Every structure is written in structure tokens, then in C-alpha cells.
PDB file of C-alpha atoms in Angstrom:
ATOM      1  CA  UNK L 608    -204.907   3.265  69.709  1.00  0.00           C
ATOM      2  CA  UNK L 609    -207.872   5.181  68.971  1.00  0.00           C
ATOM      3  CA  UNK L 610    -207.985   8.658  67.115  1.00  0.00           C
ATOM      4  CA  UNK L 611    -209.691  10.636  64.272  1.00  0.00           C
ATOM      5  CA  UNK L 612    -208.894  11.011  60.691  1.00  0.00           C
ATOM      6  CA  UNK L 613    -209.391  13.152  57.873  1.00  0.00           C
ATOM      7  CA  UNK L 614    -210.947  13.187  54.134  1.00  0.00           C
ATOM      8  CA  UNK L 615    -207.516  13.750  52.165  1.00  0.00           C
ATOM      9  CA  UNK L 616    -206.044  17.362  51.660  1.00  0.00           C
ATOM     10  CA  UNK L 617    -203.968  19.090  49.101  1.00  0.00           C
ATOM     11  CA  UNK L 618    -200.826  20.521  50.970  1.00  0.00           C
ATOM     12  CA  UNK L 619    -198.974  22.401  48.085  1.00  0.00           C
ATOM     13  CA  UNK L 620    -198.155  25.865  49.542  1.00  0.00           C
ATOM     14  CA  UNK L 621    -200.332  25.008  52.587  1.00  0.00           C
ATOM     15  CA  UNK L 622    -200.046  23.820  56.376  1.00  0.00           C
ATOM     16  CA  UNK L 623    -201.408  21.923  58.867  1.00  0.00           C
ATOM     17  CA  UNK L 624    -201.705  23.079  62.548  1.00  0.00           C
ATOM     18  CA  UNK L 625    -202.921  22.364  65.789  1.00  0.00           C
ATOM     19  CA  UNK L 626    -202.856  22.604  69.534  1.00  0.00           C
ATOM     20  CA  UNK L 627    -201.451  19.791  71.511  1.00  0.00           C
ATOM     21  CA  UNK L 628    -203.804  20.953  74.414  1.00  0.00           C
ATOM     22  CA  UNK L 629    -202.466  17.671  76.650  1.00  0.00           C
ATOM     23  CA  UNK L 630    -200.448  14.741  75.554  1.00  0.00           C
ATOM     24  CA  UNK L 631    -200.465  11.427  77.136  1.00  0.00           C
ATOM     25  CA  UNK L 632    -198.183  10.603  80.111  1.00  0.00           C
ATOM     26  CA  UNK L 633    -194.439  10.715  79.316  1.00  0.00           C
ATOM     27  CA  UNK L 634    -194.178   7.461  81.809  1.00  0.00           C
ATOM     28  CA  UNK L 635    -193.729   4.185  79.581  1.00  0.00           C
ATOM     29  CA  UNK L 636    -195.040   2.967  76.416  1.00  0.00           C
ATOM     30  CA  UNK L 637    -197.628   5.832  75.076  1.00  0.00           C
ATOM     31  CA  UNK L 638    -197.507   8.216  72.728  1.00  0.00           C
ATOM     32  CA  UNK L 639    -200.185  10.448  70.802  1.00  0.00           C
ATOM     33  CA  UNK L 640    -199.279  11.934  66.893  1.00  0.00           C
ATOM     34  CA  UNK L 641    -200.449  14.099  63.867  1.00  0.00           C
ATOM     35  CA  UNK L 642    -199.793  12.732  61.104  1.00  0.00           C
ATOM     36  CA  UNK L 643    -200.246  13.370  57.249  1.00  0.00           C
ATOM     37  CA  UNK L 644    -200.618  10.523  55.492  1.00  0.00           C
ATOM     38  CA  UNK L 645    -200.268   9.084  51.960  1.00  0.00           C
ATOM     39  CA  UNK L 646    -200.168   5.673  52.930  1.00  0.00           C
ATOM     40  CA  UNK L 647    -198.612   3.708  55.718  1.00  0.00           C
ATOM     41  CA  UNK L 648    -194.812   3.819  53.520  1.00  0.00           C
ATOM     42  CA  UNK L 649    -195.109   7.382  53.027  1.00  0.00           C
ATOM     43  CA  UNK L 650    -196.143  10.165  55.967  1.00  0.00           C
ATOM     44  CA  UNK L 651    -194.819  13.363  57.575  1.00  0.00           C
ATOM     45  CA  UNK L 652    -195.455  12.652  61.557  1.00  0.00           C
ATOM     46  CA  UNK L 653    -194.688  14.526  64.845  1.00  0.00           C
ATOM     47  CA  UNK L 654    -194.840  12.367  67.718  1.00  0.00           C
ATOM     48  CA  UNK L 655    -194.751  12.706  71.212  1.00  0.00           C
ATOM     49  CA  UNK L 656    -193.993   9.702  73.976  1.00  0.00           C
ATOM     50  CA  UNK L 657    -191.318   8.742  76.560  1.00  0.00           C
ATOM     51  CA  UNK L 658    -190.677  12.098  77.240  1.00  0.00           C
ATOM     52  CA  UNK L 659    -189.734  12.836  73.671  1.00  0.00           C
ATOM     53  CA  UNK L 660    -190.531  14.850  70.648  1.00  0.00           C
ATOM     54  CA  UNK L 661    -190.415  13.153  66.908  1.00  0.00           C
ATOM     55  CA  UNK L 662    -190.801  14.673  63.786  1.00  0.00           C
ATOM     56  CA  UNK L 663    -190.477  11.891  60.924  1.00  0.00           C
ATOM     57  CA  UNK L 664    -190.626  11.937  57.395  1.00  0.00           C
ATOM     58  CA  UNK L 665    -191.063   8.113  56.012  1.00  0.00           C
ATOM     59  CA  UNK L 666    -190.483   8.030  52.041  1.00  0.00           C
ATOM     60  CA  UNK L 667    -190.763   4.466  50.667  1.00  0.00           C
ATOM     61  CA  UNK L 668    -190.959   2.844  53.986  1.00  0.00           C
ATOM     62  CA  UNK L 669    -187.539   4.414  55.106  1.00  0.00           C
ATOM     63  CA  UNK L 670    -188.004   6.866  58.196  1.00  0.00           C
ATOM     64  CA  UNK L 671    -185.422   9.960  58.984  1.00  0.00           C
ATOM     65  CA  UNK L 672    -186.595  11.547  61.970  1.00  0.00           C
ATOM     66  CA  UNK L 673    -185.282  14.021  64.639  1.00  0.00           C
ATOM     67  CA  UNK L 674    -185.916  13.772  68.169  1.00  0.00           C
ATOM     68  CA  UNK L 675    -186.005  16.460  71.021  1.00  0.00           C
ATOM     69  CA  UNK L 676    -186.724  16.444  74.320  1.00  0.00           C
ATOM     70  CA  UNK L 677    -190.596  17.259  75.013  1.00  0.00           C
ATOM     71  CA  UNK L 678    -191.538  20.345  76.334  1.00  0.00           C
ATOM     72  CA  UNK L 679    -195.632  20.615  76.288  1.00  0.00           C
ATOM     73  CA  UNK L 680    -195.538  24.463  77.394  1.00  0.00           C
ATOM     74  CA  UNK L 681    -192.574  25.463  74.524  1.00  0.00           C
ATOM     75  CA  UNK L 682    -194.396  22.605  72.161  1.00  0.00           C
ATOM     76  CA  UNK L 683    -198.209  23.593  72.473  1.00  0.00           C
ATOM     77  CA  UNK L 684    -198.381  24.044  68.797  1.00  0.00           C
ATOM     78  CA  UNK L 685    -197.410  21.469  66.024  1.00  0.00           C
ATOM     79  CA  UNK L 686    -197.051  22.535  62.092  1.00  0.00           C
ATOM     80  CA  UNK L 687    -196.234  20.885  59.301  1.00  0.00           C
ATOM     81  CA  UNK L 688    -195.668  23.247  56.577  1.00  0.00           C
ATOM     82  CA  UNK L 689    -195.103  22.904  52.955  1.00  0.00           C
ATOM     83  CA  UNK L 690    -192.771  25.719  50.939  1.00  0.00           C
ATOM     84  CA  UNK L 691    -194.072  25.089  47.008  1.00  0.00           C
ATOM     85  CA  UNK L 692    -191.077  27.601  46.006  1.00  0.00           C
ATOM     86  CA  UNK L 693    -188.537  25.742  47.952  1.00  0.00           C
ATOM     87  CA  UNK L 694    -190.367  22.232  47.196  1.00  0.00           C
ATOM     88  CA  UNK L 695    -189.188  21.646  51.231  1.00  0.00           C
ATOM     89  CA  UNK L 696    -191.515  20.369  53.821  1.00  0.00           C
ATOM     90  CA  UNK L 697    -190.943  22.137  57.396  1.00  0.00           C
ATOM     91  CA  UNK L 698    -191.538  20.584  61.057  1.00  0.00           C
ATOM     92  CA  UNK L 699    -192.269  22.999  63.668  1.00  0.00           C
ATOM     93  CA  UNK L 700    -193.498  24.328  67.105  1.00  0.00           C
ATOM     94  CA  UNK L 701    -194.855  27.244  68.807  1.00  0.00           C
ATOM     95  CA  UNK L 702    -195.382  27.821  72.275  1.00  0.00           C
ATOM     96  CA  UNK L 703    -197.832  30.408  71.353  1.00  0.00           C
ATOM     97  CA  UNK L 704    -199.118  29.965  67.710  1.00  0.00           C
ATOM     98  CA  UNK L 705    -196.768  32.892  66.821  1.00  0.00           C
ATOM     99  CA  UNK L 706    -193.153  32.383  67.435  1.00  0.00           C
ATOM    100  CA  UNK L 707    -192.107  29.210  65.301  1.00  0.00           C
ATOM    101  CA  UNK L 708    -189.331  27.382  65.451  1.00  0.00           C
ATOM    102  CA  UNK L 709    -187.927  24.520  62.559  1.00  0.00           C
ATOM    103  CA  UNK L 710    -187.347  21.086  64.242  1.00  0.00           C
ATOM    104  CA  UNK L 711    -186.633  19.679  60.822  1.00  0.00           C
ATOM    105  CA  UNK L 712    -186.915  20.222  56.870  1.00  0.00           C
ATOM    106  CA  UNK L 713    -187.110  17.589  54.722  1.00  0.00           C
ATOM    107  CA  UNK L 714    -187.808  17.462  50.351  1.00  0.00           C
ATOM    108  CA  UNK L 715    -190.970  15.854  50.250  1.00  0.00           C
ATOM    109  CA  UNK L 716    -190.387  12.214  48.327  1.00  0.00           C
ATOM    110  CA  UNK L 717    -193.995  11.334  47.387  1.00  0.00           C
ATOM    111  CA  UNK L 718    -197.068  13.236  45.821  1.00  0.00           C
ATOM    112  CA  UNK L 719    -198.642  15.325  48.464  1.00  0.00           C
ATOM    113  CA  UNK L 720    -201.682  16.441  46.712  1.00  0.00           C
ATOM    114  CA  UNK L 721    -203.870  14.087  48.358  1.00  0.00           C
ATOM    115  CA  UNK L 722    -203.239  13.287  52.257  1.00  0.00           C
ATOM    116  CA  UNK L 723    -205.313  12.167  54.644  1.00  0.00           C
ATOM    117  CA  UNK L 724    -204.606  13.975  58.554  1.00  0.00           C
ATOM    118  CA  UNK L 725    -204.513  11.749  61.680  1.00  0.00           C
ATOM    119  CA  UNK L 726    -204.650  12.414  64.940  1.00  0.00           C
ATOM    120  CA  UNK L 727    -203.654   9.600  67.156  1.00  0.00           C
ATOM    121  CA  UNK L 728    -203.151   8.333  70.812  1.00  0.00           C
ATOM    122  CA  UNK L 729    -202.387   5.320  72.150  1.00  0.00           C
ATOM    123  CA  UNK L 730    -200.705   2.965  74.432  1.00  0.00           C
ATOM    124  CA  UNK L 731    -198.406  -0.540  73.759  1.00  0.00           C
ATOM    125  CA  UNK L 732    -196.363  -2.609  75.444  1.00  0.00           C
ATOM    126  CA  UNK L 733    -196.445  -3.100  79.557  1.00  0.00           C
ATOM    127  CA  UNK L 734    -194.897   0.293  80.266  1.00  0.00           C
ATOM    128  CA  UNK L 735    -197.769   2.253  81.219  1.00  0.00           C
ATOM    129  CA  UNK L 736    -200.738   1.090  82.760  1.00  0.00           C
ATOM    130  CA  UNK L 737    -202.568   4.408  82.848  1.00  0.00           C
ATOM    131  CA  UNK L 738    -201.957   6.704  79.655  1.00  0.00           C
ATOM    132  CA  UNK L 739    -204.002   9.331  80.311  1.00  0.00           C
ATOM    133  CA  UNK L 740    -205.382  11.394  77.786  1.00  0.00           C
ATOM    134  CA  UNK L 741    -204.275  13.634  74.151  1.00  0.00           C
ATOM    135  CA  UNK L 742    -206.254  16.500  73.607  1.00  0.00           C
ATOM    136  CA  UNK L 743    -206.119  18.421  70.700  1.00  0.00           C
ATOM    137  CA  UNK L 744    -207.724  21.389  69.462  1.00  0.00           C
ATOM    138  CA  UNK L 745    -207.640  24.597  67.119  1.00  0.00           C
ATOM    139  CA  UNK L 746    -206.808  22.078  63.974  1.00  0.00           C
ATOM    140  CA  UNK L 747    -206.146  24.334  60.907  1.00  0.00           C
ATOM    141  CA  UNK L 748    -205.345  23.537  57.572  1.00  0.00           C
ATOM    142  CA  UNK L 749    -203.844  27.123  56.307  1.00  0.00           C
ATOM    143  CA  UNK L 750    -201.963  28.545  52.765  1.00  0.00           C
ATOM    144  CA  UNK L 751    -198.285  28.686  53.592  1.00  0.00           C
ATOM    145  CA  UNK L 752    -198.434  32.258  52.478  1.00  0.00           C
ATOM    146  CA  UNK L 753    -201.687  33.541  53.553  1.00  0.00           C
ATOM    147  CA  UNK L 754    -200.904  33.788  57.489  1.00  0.00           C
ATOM    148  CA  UNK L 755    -204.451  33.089  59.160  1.00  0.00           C
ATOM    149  CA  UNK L 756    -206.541  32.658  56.028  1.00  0.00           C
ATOM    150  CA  UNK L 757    -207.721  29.619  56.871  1.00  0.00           C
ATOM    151  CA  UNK L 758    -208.904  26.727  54.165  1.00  0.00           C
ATOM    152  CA  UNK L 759    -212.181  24.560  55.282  1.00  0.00           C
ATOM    153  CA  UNK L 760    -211.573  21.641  57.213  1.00  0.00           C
ATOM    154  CA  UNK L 761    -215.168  20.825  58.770  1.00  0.00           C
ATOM    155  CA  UNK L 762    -215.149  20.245  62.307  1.00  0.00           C
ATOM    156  CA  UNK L 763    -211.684  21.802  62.839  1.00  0.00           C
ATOM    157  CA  UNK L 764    -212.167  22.309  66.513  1.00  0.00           C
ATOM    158  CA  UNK L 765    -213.701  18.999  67.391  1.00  0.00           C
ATOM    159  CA  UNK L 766    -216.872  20.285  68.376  1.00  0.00           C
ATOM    160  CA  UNK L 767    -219.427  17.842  66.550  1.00  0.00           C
ATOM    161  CA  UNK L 768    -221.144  16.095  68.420  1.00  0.00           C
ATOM    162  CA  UNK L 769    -221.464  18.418  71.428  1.00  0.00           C
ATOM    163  CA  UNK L 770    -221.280  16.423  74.558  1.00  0.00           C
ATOM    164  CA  UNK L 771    -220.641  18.981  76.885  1.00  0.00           C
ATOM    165  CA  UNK L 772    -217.607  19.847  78.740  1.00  0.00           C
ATOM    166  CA  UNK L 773    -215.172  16.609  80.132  1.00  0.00           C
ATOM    167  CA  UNK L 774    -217.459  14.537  77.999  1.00  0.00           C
ATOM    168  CA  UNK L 775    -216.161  12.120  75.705  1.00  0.00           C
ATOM    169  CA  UNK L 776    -218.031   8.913  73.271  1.00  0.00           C
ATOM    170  CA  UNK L 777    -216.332   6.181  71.348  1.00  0.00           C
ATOM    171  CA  UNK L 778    -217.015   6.540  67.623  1.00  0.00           C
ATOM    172  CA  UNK L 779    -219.605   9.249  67.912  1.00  0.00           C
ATOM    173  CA  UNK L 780    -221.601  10.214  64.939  1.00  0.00           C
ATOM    174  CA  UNK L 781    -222.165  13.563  63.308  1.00  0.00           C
ATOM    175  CA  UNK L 782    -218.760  14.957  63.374  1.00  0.00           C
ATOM    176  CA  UNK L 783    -216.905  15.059  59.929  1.00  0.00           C
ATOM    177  CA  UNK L 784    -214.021  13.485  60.940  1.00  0.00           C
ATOM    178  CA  UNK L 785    -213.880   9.620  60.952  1.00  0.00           C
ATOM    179  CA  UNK L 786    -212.912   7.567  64.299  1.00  0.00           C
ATOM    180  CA  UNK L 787    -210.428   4.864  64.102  1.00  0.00           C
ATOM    181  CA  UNK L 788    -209.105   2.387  66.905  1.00  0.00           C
TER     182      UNK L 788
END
């Protein structure tokens, strides 16, 4: 697995969105994620792999999660939003940034004031012997109630370092975001 993650966040009244510009093949054992992490017992997660679409809440090591059939077109965008009024966390997805629909609403069951965001890819098992690729892009970090006013999240669009176009590095520096495999 390799990926990129965050410093940690404060998500009262805020969410966190993105654009799932390609996910990994559907074919076997891959899968690529965003997740917002606490620690590794407590996260909100959509997922995508074997043709299908996860969004999990795990609270105390305890996962309830929904699945749906992937759709990368209707599912372009991912959100996870939080509602301070309502104290619910939503799961949803856009095929345009606009129209949203809820996959799933959970009560969040640990503190959320510090999380850490994680964007993942990866492979396991024998399944799949050529994963392809998860692009993402357009990251935004966003008050629930403030429609496009968008909070600071350095490096949102993954342009640090510029390699130039189709060009990728393992663990590059000078991007704010730090590289994990």
C-alpha cells in the first residue's frame, strides 16, 4: 500500500472532499480509500475495490459499513461530512461536486477534533497482478455550512513537487503531505 497522509484536522461543522479522478482495477484484491482517522480502532472510511463501494464507520474497533455497487462516473466525488447541530456524520457522492447523495449517516462515537486524512491504494492477496493506479485530486477540507469556503489544507491538489504531467516519485519531498507505504 502506499498513499499520503495528513497533519490532523478539526471536523466539527466541517467536511472533507475529493475527486476520485481513477480508482484501481475492480479485478481482484485492490482497493484505494479516504479515510479520516483517529487511530486505527476509530475512522470514518470510503473504500472502493472488487467492484464495490464502502463507506465504514469503525468506533472501538467495531466496523458498520454499507456497501454499493461502484460506479466511478456517478461516484467521482467522495464527502464525508459532519452536521455539529445534528451531532451525525454523513457519507456521500457526487457525480459532479453538486448533486449529493447520502450513502450512510452514522453518530460519530469518538472525539473528532483532531483527525488525521489518508489517502490510500493498494493491492493484497494473489487476485490482481496489475492494480493499476488511484488518482485523486481537488482535496478540500470545507465548513459544513459555508458551501465553497474552503479551510487551508496545504497542497490540496497534490501539486508539490511538480513533476510534470504522467510523472510520479516515491516519497517525494516538498509537498506538505506525508508519504506512507
Amino acid at each position: 500500500y502506499n498513499g499520503v497522509y495528513s497533519s490532523t484536522y478539526d471536523l466539527t461543522n466541517r467536511m472533507v472532499q475529493l475527486e476520485s479522478v481513477q480508482s484501481v482495477s475492480q479485478a481482484g484484491w485492490c482497493e484505494n480509500y479516504l479515510e479520516l482517522e483517529l487511530n486505527a480502532n476509530n475512522y470514518f472510511m470510503i473504500q472502493v475495490g472488487a467492484g464495490n463501494m464502502i463507506f465504514r464507520s469503525r468506533v472501538n474497533g467495531v466496523n458498520d459499513q454499507t456497501s454499493i455497487p461502484f460506479d466511478g462516473t456517478a461516484n467521482r466525488f467522495w464527502r464525508i461530512r459532519h452536521d455539529q447541530s445534528a451531532n451525525l456524520i454523513y457519507f456521500e457522492t457526487s457525480a459532479d461536486a453538486n448533486v449529493w447523495l447520502t450513502r450512510k449517516t452514522v453518530t460519530p462515537g469518538f472525539a473528532i477534533t483532531a483527525l488525521r486524512f489518508d489517502l490510500l491504494a493498494g493491492a493484497y492477496g494473489t487476485g490482481n497482478s496489475s492494480p493499476g493506479t488511484a488518482k485523486y485530486d481537488n482535496f478540500k477540507l470545507l465548513a459544513s455550512n459555508a458551501g465553497s469556503s474552503s479551510l487551508n489544507v496545504p497542497n490540496s491538489g497534490f501539486e508539490s513537487p511538480v513533476l510534470g504531467n504522467g510523472n510520479w516519485q516515491y516519497s517525494p519531498s516538498g509537498g506538505s503531505w506525508s508519504f506512507a507505504n
